[in-house]
Short mmCIF file of C-alpha atoms in Angstrom, two decimals:
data_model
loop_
_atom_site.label_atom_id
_atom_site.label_comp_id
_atom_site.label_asym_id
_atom_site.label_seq_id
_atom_site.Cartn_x
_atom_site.Cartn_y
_atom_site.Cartn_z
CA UNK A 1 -45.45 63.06 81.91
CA UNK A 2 -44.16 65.11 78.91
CA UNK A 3 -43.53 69.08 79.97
CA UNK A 4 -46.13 71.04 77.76
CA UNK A 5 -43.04 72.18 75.35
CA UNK A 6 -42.47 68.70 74.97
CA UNK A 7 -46.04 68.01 74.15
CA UNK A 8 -45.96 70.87 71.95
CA UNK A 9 -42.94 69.59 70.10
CA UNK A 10 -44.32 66.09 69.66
CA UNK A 11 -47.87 67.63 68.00
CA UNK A 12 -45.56 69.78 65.94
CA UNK A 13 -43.44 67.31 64.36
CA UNK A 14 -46.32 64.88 63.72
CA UNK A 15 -47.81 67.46 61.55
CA UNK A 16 -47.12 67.34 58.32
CA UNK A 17 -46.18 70.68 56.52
CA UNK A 18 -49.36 71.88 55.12
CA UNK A 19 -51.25 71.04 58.32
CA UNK A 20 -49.45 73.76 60.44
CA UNK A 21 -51.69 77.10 60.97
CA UNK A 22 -49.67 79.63 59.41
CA UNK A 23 -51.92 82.02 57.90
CA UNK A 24 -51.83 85.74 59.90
CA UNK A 25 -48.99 84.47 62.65
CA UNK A 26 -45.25 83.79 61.64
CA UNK A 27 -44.44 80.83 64.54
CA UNK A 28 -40.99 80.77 62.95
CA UNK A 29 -39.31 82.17 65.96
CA UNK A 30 -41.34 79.56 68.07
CA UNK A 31 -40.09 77.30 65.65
CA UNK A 32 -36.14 78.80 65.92
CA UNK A 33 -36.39 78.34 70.03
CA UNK A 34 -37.97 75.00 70.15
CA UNK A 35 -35.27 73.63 68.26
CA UNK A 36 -32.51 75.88 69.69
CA UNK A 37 -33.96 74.93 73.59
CA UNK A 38 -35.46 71.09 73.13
CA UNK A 39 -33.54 68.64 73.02
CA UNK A 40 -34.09 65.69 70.48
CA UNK A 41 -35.16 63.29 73.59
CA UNK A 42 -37.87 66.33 74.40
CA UNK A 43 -35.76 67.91 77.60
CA UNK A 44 -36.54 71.67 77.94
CA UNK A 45 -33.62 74.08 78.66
CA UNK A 46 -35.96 76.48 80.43
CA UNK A 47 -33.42 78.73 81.85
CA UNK A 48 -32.03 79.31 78.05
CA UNK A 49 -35.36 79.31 76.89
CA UNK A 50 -36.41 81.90 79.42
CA UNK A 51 -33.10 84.19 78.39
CA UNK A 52 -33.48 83.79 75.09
CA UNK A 53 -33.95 87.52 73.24
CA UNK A 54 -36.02 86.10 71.03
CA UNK A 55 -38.68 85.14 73.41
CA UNK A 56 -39.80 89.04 74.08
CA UNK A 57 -39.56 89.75 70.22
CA UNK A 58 -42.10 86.62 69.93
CA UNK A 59 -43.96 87.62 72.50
CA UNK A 60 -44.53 91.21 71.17
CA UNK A 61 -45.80 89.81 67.15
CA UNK A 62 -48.35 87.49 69.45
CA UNK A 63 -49.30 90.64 71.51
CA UNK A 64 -50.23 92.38 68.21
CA UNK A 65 -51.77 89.46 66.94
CA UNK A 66 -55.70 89.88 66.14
CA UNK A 67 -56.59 85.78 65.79
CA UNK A 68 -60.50 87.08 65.32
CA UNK A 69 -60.76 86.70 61.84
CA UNK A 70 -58.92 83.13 61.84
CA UNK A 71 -59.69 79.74 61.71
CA UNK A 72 -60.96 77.81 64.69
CA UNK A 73 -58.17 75.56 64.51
CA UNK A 74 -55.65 78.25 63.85
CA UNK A 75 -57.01 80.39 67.13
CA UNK A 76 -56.47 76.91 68.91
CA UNK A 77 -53.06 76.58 67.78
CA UNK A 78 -52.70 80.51 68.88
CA UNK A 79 -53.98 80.78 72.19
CA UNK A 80 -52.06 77.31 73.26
CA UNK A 81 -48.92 79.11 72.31
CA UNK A 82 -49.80 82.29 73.89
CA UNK A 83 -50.25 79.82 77.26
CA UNK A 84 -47.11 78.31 76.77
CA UNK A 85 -44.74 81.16 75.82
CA UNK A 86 -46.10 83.24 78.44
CA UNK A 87 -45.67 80.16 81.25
CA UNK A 88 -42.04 79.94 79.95
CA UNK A 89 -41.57 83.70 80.38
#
């Protein structure tokens, strides 16, 4: 069974562009470790992924992040990521 990064990375790159909840949270650093830490065949480097500095600086904008006033499907794609960045930390 697919790890839930590598479930996350298959969703993500089915999307196309305009489909991706941006508005009110930047995932770009999400976006920077997934490709720095996945692997094109989906394997997780969870040790780097774990060590990587910008995993606390991502963690910190979603701490700060007020999803109330968003989209359901945007607070989906929100608290899903807060699950998964916080299992990998």
């Amino acid at each position: 069974a697919p790890s839930t990064i590598e479930a996350h990375q298959a969703w993500h790159e089915a999307q196309p562009v305009e489909a991706i909840p941006v508005v009110g949270m930047n995932y770009g650093p999400l976006d920077m470790m997934l490709k720095k830490h996945v692997t094109s065949a989906g394997k997780v480097d969870y040790a780097s992924f774990k060590n990587d500095p910008n995993l606390n600086r991502f963690l910190n904008i979603m701490e700060a992040a007020d999803p109330s006033g968003w989209s359901l499907n945007e607070q989906k794609a929100f608290w899903i990521n807060v699950y998964n960045i916080y299992t990998i930390s």
